[in-house]
């Protein structure tokens, strides 16, 4: 995305402005030193005291999402994909920067909490009610949710008997039932078969047609290319490329292929060239009152 994108610009649903996310986590990495230092490390391991290091999960991410977009987020493990979704959802506050959303986003993850001892059908009812649907509306959408999940008679069994794929499909179907204006999907669509993939694509098309915005995190560039209109490639918490899904997926796939072949120098060169060629997004917040009462996620204090 080129240029400056103010949140109040027409059709913007989510704006992320220069977001950084840092964590301090324990590290067992050995520090320089002799035998005495080694003894000290051994003692710290026993008593549980370890030095902490700074991990930078996101580094200056900016983007503006628009109504009707399906945005894929790709990158390797540790690139910041899931962290970005959690920040957009408001589950984590950024260390620096700000996120503004038109309405509260719905985050769907593989580990989204449902009740294992209840049946899938009971969990559908609970999930729909928790998202604000009335009891009457919940009963109306129940058959559609079950049909979208495509898990057959297993819907009447306790969820603890489900495979991870079955659980993920049911979670997606529940989340989509509420017609969220902003839906965030973290890897949940990687677990279905071809029939479920077709049904989920059709459901996301319906959400986008109703002026919604969908974010999808996935490791597979092909999934992003097929299901999204736009893609954002993250590497080490920074945006490498933000553009049409087909072109972004092609670049990412080429980079990943070079890495897999051990051509690290060529991969690094491609990464640097892609960053240099892309135009970074700049987001400014102003006159948000014109958009009603947006949801803000400001930095931690």
mmCIF file of C-alpha atoms in Angstrom:
data_model
loop_
_atom_site.group_PDB
_atom_site.id
_atom_site.type_symbol
_atom_site.label_atom_id
_atom_site.label_comp_id
_atom_site.label_asym_id
_atom_site.label_seq_id
_atom_site.Cartn_x
_atom_site.Cartn_y
_atom_site.Cartn_z
ATOM 1 C CA UNK A 1 0.000 0.000 0.000
ATOM 2 C CA UNK A 2 1.465 3.331 -1.001
ATOM 3 C CA UNK A 3 1.343 6.640 0.802
ATOM 4 C CA UNK A 4 -0.310 7.755 3.979
ATOM 5 C CA UNK A 5 -3.609 6.124 4.922
ATOM 6 C CA UNK A 6 -5.675 7.941 7.565
ATOM 7 C CA UNK A 7 -8.066 5.757 9.550
ATOM 8 C CA UNK A 8 -11.038 7.929 8.626
ATOM 9 C CA UNK A 9 -10.478 7.313 4.919
ATOM 10 C CA UNK A 10 -13.551 5.745 3.348
ATOM 11 C CA UNK A 11 -13.929 1.967 3.759
ATOM 12 C CA UNK A 12 -10.989 1.495 6.159
ATOM 13 C CA UNK A 13 -11.812 -1.189 8.748
ATOM 14 C CA UNK A 14 -8.439 -1.672 10.483
ATOM 15 C CA UNK A 15 -5.465 0.674 10.727
ATOM 16 C CA UNK A 16 -2.116 -0.376 12.207
ATOM 17 C CA UNK A 17 0.325 2.485 12.798
ATOM 18 C CA UNK A 18 4.037 1.796 13.394
ATOM 19 C CA UNK A 19 3.380 -1.116 15.750
ATOM 20 C CA UNK A 20 6.267 -2.655 17.684
ATOM 21 C CA UNK A 21 5.959 -5.640 20.013
ATOM 22 C CA UNK A 22 8.785 -6.579 22.363
ATOM 23 C CA UNK A 23 8.967 -9.369 24.939
ATOM 24 C CA UNK A 24 11.495 -10.088 27.666
ATOM 25 C CA UNK A 25 11.905 -13.837 28.024
ATOM 26 C CA UNK A 26 14.269 -16.099 30.020
ATOM 27 C CA UNK A 27 17.317 -17.415 28.161
ATOM 28 C CA UNK A 28 19.581 -20.366 28.999
ATOM 29 C CA UNK A 29 22.214 -19.284 26.494
ATOM 30 C CA UNK A 30 25.667 -19.575 28.006
ATOM 31 C CA UNK A 31 27.418 -16.296 28.728
ATOM 32 C CA UNK A 32 31.189 -15.886 28.240
ATOM 33 C CA UNK A 33 33.254 -16.897 31.249
ATOM 34 C CA UNK A 34 35.326 -19.590 32.862
ATOM 35 C CA UNK A 35 34.603 -22.320 35.380
ATOM 36 C CA UNK A 36 33.131 -19.914 37.928
ATOM 37 C CA UNK A 37 30.660 -18.640 35.372
ATOM 38 C CA UNK A 38 29.717 -22.225 34.568
ATOM 39 C CA UNK A 39 29.029 -22.949 38.234
ATOM 40 C CA UNK A 40 26.884 -19.816 38.405
ATOM 41 C CA UNK A 41 24.868 -20.935 35.400
ATOM 42 C CA UNK A 42 24.316 -24.353 36.958
ATOM 43 C CA UNK A 43 23.041 -22.767 40.167
ATOM 44 C CA UNK A 44 20.688 -20.469 38.244
ATOM 45 C CA UNK A 45 19.255 -23.421 36.341
ATOM 46 C CA UNK A 46 18.555 -25.270 39.588
ATOM 47 C CA UNK A 47 16.866 -22.336 41.334
ATOM 48 C CA UNK A 48 15.059 -21.233 38.187
ATOM 49 C CA UNK A 49 16.718 -17.832 37.880
ATOM 50 C CA UNK A 50 17.775 -17.070 34.314
ATOM 51 C CA UNK A 51 18.795 -13.873 32.540
ATOM 52 C CA UNK A 52 16.191 -12.333 30.248
ATOM 53 C CA UNK A 53 16.670 -11.286 26.651
ATOM 54 C CA UNK A 54 14.651 -8.917 24.464
ATOM 55 C CA UNK A 55 12.694 -10.542 21.628
ATOM 56 C CA UNK A 56 11.333 -8.233 18.929
ATOM 57 C CA UNK A 57 8.180 -9.869 17.562
ATOM 58 C CA UNK A 58 7.002 -6.865 15.495
ATOM 59 C CA UNK A 59 9.154 -3.999 14.230
ATOM 60 C CA UNK A 60 7.301 -0.976 12.873
ATOM 61 C CA UNK A 61 4.357 -2.653 11.142
ATOM 62 C CA UNK A 62 1.869 -0.316 9.433
ATOM 63 C CA UNK A 63 -1.119 -1.216 7.275
ATOM 64 C CA UNK A 64 -4.643 -0.120 6.393
ATOM 65 C CA UNK A 65 -7.282 -2.779 5.693
ATOM 66 C CA UNK A 66 -10.387 -2.059 3.663
ATOM 67 C CA UNK A 67 -13.923 -3.382 3.475
ATOM 68 C CA UNK A 68 -14.270 -6.341 1.158
ATOM 69 C CA UNK A 69 -10.600 -7.359 1.405
ATOM 70 C CA UNK A 70 -9.278 -10.805 2.230
ATOM 71 C CA UNK A 71 -5.717 -10.269 3.472
ATOM 72 C CA UNK A 72 -3.250 -13.117 3.823
ATOM 73 C CA UNK A 73 -0.277 -12.904 6.170
ATOM 74 C CA UNK A 74 2.625 -15.184 5.279
ATOM 75 C CA UNK A 75 6.076 -15.801 6.682
ATOM 76 C CA UNK A 76 8.150 -18.425 8.447
ATOM 77 C CA UNK A 77 7.738 -19.482 12.075
ATOM 78 C CA UNK A 78 8.670 -16.584 14.338
ATOM 79 C CA UNK A 79 8.065 -13.928 11.679
ATOM 80 C CA UNK A 80 5.336 -12.227 13.747
ATOM 81 C CA UNK A 81 2.207 -13.429 11.931
ATOM 82 C CA UNK A 82 0.223 -14.643 14.932
ATOM 83 C CA UNK A 83 1.462 -11.769 17.086
ATOM 84 C CA UNK A 84 0.119 -9.283 14.544
ATOM 85 C CA UNK A 85 -3.302 -10.946 14.617
ATOM 86 C CA UNK A 86 -3.366 -10.891 18.423
ATOM 87 C CA UNK A 87 -2.479 -7.196 18.442
ATOM 88 C CA UNK A 88 -5.208 -6.417 15.893
ATOM 89 C CA UNK A 89 -7.673 -8.438 17.987
ATOM 90 C CA UNK A 90 -6.750 -6.450 21.091
ATOM 91 C CA UNK A 91 -5.507 -9.516 22.982
ATOM 92 C CA UNK A 92 -2.068 -7.904 23.310
ATOM 93 C CA UNK A 93 -1.162 -4.245 23.521
ATOM 94 C CA UNK A 94 1.780 -3.126 21.398
ATOM 95 C CA UNK A 95 5.000 -1.945 23.006
ATOM 96 C CA UNK A 96 4.815 1.031 20.665
ATOM 97 C CA UNK A 97 2.364 2.248 18.045
ATOM 98 C CA UNK A 98 -1.402 1.970 17.803
ATOM 99 C CA UNK A 99 -4.171 -0.102 16.242
ATOM 100 C CA UNK A 100 -7.656 1.224 15.483
ATOM 101 C CA UNK A 101 -10.489 -1.028 14.285
ATOM 102 C CA UNK A 102 -13.924 -0.072 13.052
ATOM 103 C CA UNK A 103 -15.446 -2.724 15.330
ATOM 104 C CA UNK A 104 -14.175 -5.470 17.624
ATOM 105 C CA UNK A 105 -12.383 -8.118 15.509
ATOM 106 C CA UNK A 106 -13.158 -11.816 15.997
ATOM 107 C CA UNK A 107 -10.005 -13.948 16.296
ATOM 108 C CA UNK A 108 -10.315 -17.579 15.268
ATOM 109 C CA UNK A 109 -7.356 -19.782 16.176
ATOM 110 C CA UNK A 110 -6.771 -23.512 16.200
ATOM 111 C CA UNK A 111 -6.642 -23.297 20.002
ATOM 112 C CA UNK A 112 -9.778 -21.193 20.376
ATOM 113 C CA UNK A 113 -11.452 -22.321 23.596
ATOM 114 C CA UNK A 114 -14.540 -24.506 23.468
ATOM 115 C CA UNK A 115 -15.748 -27.008 26.081
ATOM 116 C CA UNK A 116 -14.202 -30.456 25.399
ATOM 117 C CA UNK A 117 -16.807 -32.452 27.347
ATOM 118 C CA UNK A 118 -19.746 -30.915 25.483
ATOM 119 C CA UNK A 119 -20.844 -32.078 22.054
ATOM 120 C CA UNK A 120 -20.080 -30.104 18.930
ATOM 121 C CA UNK A 121 -23.752 -29.156 18.687
ATOM 122 C CA UNK A 122 -23.744 -27.807 22.250
ATOM 123 C CA UNK A 123 -20.548 -25.890 21.568
ATOM 124 C CA UNK A 124 -22.108 -24.314 18.483
ATOM 125 C CA UNK A 125 -24.924 -22.986 20.640
ATOM 126 C CA UNK A 126 -22.523 -21.715 23.303
ATOM 127 C CA UNK A 127 -20.218 -20.122 20.744
ATOM 128 C CA UNK A 128 -23.009 -18.338 18.909
ATOM 129 C CA UNK A 129 -24.514 -17.017 22.137
ATOM 130 C CA UNK A 130 -21.075 -15.847 23.300
ATOM 131 C CA UNK A 131 -20.688 -13.850 20.075
ATOM 132 C CA UNK A 132 -23.954 -12.045 20.697
ATOM 133 C CA UNK A 133 -26.490 -14.003 18.673
ATOM 134 C CA UNK A 134 -29.930 -14.311 20.240
ATOM 135 C CA UNK A 135 -31.190 -17.788 21.216
ATOM 136 C CA UNK A 136 -33.666 -17.630 18.330
ATOM 137 C CA UNK A 137 -30.994 -16.629 15.802
ATOM 138 C CA UNK A 138 -28.666 -19.314 17.159
ATOM 139 C CA UNK A 139 -31.234 -22.017 16.413
ATOM 140 C CA UNK A 140 -31.748 -20.570 12.931
ATOM 141 C CA UNK A 141 -28.051 -20.703 12.003
ATOM 142 C CA UNK A 142 -27.309 -24.033 13.711
ATOM 143 C CA UNK A 143 -27.952 -26.199 10.603
ATOM 144 C CA UNK A 144 -25.780 -23.906 8.444
ATOM 145 C CA UNK A 145 -22.927 -24.023 10.968
ATOM 146 C CA UNK A 146 -23.054 -27.817 11.108
ATOM 147 C CA UNK A 147 -23.168 -28.024 7.310
ATOM 148 C CA UNK A 148 -20.190 -25.673 6.899
ATOM 149 C CA UNK A 149 -18.092 -27.623 9.411
ATOM 150 C CA UNK A 150 -18.828 -30.855 7.548
ATOM 151 C CA UNK A 151 -18.053 -33.213 10.434
ATOM 152 C CA UNK A 152 -21.187 -35.363 10.046
ATOM 153 C CA UNK A 153 -22.654 -37.178 13.039
ATOM 154 C CA UNK A 154 -19.537 -36.324 15.059
ATOM 155 C CA UNK A 155 -21.283 -33.044 15.845
ATOM 156 C CA UNK A 156 -23.300 -34.986 18.459
ATOM 157 C CA UNK A 157 -20.176 -36.361 20.178
ATOM 158 C CA UNK A 158 -17.978 -34.670 22.818
ATOM 159 C CA UNK A 159 -15.377 -32.369 21.288
ATOM 160 C CA UNK A 160 -12.607 -34.189 23.165
ATOM 161 C CA UNK A 161 -13.113 -37.028 20.679
ATOM 162 C CA UNK A 162 -12.407 -34.742 17.688
ATOM 163 C CA UNK A 163 -9.213 -34.576 15.707
ATOM 164 C CA UNK A 164 -7.493 -31.182 15.584
ATOM 165 C CA UNK A 165 -8.796 -30.719 12.043
ATOM 166 C CA UNK A 166 -12.402 -31.400 13.013
ATOM 167 C CA UNK A 167 -12.167 -28.960 15.912
ATOM 168 C CA UNK A 168 -10.653 -26.262 13.708
ATOM 169 C CA UNK A 169 -13.391 -26.653 11.106
ATOM 170 C CA UNK A 170 -16.112 -26.347 13.732
ATOM 171 C CA UNK A 171 -14.463 -23.233 15.206
ATOM 172 C CA UNK A 172 -14.350 -21.580 11.804
ATOM 173 C CA UNK A 173 -18.010 -22.388 11.174
ATOM 174 C CA UNK A 174 -19.004 -20.923 14.560
ATOM 175 C CA UNK A 175 -16.974 -17.739 14.050
ATOM 176 C CA UNK A 176 -18.399 -17.188 10.571
ATOM 177 C CA UNK A 177 -21.974 -17.617 11.825
ATOM 178 C CA UNK A 178 -21.934 -14.213 13.517
ATOM 179 C CA UNK A 179 -21.112 -12.421 10.238
ATOM 180 C CA UNK A 180 -18.230 -10.527 11.870
ATOM 181 C CA UNK A 181 -17.173 -7.305 10.186
ATOM 182 C CA UNK A 182 -13.539 -8.205 10.896
ATOM 183 C CA UNK A 183 -12.567 -11.896 11.049
ATOM 184 C CA UNK A 184 -9.025 -13.007 11.931
ATOM 185 C CA UNK A 185 -8.111 -16.618 11.084
ATOM 186 C CA UNK A 186 -4.882 -18.105 12.457
ATOM 187 C CA UNK A 187 -3.989 -21.311 10.567
ATOM 188 C CA UNK A 188 -7.463 -22.806 11.138
ATOM 189 C CA UNK A 189 -8.097 -23.394 7.427
ATOM 190 C CA UNK A 190 -4.987 -25.536 6.977
ATOM 191 C CA UNK A 191 -6.659 -28.616 8.395
ATOM 192 C CA UNK A 192 -9.591 -29.238 6.058
ATOM 193 C CA UNK A 193 -10.114 -31.381 2.993
ATOM 194 C CA UNK A 194 -10.910 -30.111 -0.503
ATOM 195 C CA UNK A 195 -14.662 -29.990 0.138
ATOM 196 C CA UNK A 196 -14.227 -27.956 3.331
ATOM 197 C CA UNK A 197 -11.792 -25.660 1.550
ATOM 198 C CA UNK A 198 -14.411 -24.937 -1.113
ATOM 199 C CA UNK A 199 -17.130 -24.304 1.486
ATOM 200 C CA UNK A 200 -14.902 -22.048 3.581
ATOM 201 C CA UNK A 201 -13.850 -20.043 0.511
ATOM 202 C CA UNK A 202 -17.496 -19.538 -0.411
ATOM 203 C CA UNK A 203 -18.324 -18.429 3.145
ATOM 204 C CA UNK A 204 -15.451 -15.937 3.184
ATOM 205 C CA UNK A 205 -16.621 -14.554 -0.151
ATOM 206 C CA UNK A 206 -20.011 -13.961 1.473
ATOM 207 C CA UNK A 207 -18.398 -12.190 4.433
ATOM 208 C CA UNK A 208 -16.400 -9.926 2.126
ATOM 209 C CA UNK A 209 -19.462 -9.245 -0.013
ATOM 210 C CA UNK A 210 -21.189 -7.974 3.127
ATOM 211 C CA UNK A 211 -18.446 -5.336 3.498
ATOM 212 C CA UNK A 212 -16.372 -7.429 5.863
ATOM 213 C CA UNK A 213 -12.598 -7.798 6.120
ATOM 214 C CA UNK A 214 -10.879 -11.161 6.581
ATOM 215 C CA UNK A 215 -7.272 -11.690 7.729
ATOM 216 C CA UNK A 216 -5.757 -15.148 7.202
ATOM 217 C CA UNK A 217 -2.450 -16.401 8.619
ATOM 218 C CA UNK A 218 -1.000 -19.398 6.809
ATOM 219 C CA UNK A 219 2.405 -20.936 6.131
ATOM 220 C CA UNK A 220 1.375 -22.068 2.653
ATOM 221 C CA UNK A 221 1.736 -19.409 -0.026
ATOM 222 C CA UNK A 222 -0.635 -21.349 -2.287
ATOM 223 C CA UNK A 223 -3.460 -21.099 0.273
ATOM 224 C CA UNK A 224 -2.947 -17.339 0.545
ATOM 225 C CA UNK A 225 -2.804 -16.978 -3.233
ATOM 226 C CA UNK A 226 -6.054 -18.901 -3.725
ATOM 227 C CA UNK A 227 -8.084 -17.421 -0.873
ATOM 228 C CA UNK A 228 -6.921 -13.799 -0.602
ATOM 229 C CA UNK A 229 -7.042 -10.610 -2.628
ATOM 230 C CA UNK A 230 -3.997 -9.120 -0.900
ATOM 231 C CA UNK A 231 -1.039 -10.505 1.035
ATOM 232 C CA UNK A 232 1.501 -9.218 3.545
ATOM 233 C CA UNK A 233 4.858 -10.981 3.853
ATOM 234 C CA UNK A 234 6.450 -10.674 7.299
ATOM 235 C CA UNK A 235 10.046 -11.511 8.176
ATOM 236 C CA UNK A 236 11.441 -11.051 11.685
ATOM 237 C CA UNK A 237 8.568 -8.779 12.599
ATOM 238 C CA UNK A 238 8.874 -6.369 9.671
ATOM 239 C CA UNK A 239 6.866 -6.024 6.471
ATOM 240 C CA UNK A 240 8.810 -7.285 3.460
ATOM 241 C CA UNK A 241 6.033 -6.841 0.892
ATOM 242 C CA UNK A 242 2.386 -5.735 0.978
ATOM 243 C CA UNK A 243 0.551 -6.115 -2.317
ATOM 244 C CA UNK A 244 -1.625 -8.320 -4.543
ATOM 245 C CA UNK A 245 -1.812 -11.857 -3.179
ATOM 246 C CA UNK A 246 -0.518 -13.529 -6.351
ATOM 247 C CA UNK A 247 2.636 -11.402 -6.622
ATOM 248 C CA UNK A 248 3.405 -11.477 -2.897
ATOM 249 C CA UNK A 249 2.933 -15.254 -2.749
ATOM 250 C CA UNK A 250 5.164 -15.710 -5.806
ATOM 251 C CA UNK A 251 7.988 -13.687 -4.250
ATOM 252 C CA UNK A 252 7.675 -15.478 -0.918
ATOM 253 C CA UNK A 253 7.616 -18.898 -2.599
ATOM 254 C CA UNK A 254 10.789 -18.063 -4.555
ATOM 255 C CA UNK A 255 12.542 -16.886 -1.382
ATOM 256 C CA UNK A 256 11.482 -20.014 0.538
ATOM 257 C CA UNK A 257 12.700 -22.234 -2.312
ATOM 258 C CA UNK A 258 16.142 -20.612 -2.222
ATOM 259 C CA UNK A 259 16.319 -21.096 1.546
ATOM 260 C CA UNK A 260 15.314 -24.769 1.245
ATOM 261 C CA UNK A 261 18.055 -25.329 -1.356
ATOM 262 C CA UNK A 262 20.683 -23.882 0.955
ATOM 263 C CA UNK A 263 21.109 -20.770 -1.208
ATOM 264 C CA UNK A 264 21.045 -18.437 1.789
ATOM 265 C CA UNK A 265 23.024 -15.634 0.145
ATOM 266 C CA UNK A 266 20.651 -15.574 -2.841
ATOM 267 C CA UNK A 267 17.654 -15.663 -0.486
ATOM 268 C CA UNK A 268 19.044 -12.756 1.547
ATOM 269 C CA UNK A 269 19.623 -10.760 -1.640
ATOM 270 C CA UNK A 270 16.046 -11.386 -2.801
ATOM 271 C CA UNK A 271 14.738 -10.321 0.611
ATOM 272 C CA UNK A 272 16.711 -7.067 0.558
ATOM 273 C CA UNK A 273 15.701 -6.301 -3.035
ATOM 274 C CA UNK A 274 12.027 -6.919 -2.262
ATOM 275 C CA UNK A 275 12.121 -4.600 0.754
ATOM 276 C CA UNK A 276 13.927 -1.919 -1.259
ATOM 277 C CA UNK A 277 11.432 -2.116 -4.139
ATOM 278 C CA UNK A 278 8.292 -2.024 -1.984
ATOM 279 C CA UNK A 279 6.699 1.186 -0.740
ATOM 280 C CA UNK A 280 6.171 1.096 3.032
ATOM 281 C CA UNK A 281 2.730 1.984 4.357
ATOM 282 C CA UNK A 282 2.249 5.033 6.533
ATOM 283 C CA UNK A 283 -0.871 5.333 8.669
ATOM 284 C CA UNK A 284 -2.024 8.469 10.445
ATOM 285 C CA UNK A 285 -4.909 8.783 12.875
ATOM 286 C CA UNK A 286 -7.069 11.867 12.645
ATOM 287 C CA UNK A 287 -10.708 12.828 12.977
ATOM 288 C CA UNK A 288 -11.691 9.343 14.153
ATOM 289 C CA UNK A 289 -14.862 10.806 15.628
ATOM 290 C CA UNK A 290 -16.210 10.871 12.087
ATOM 291 C CA UNK A 291 -16.290 7.075 12.182
ATOM 292 C CA UNK A 292 -18.344 6.699 15.366
ATOM 293 C CA UNK A 293 -16.610 4.864 18.205
ATOM 294 C CA UNK A 294 -13.679 2.869 16.817
ATOM 295 C CA UNK A 295 -11.866 0.277 18.933
ATOM 296 C CA UNK A 296 -8.366 1.428 19.887
ATOM 297 C CA UNK A 297 -5.435 -0.703 21.016
ATOM 298 C CA UNK A 298 -2.717 1.704 22.143
ATOM 299 C CA UNK A 299 0.755 0.862 23.393
ATOM 300 C CA UNK A 300 1.421 -0.600 26.830
ATOM 301 C CA UNK A 301 2.192 1.849 29.657
#
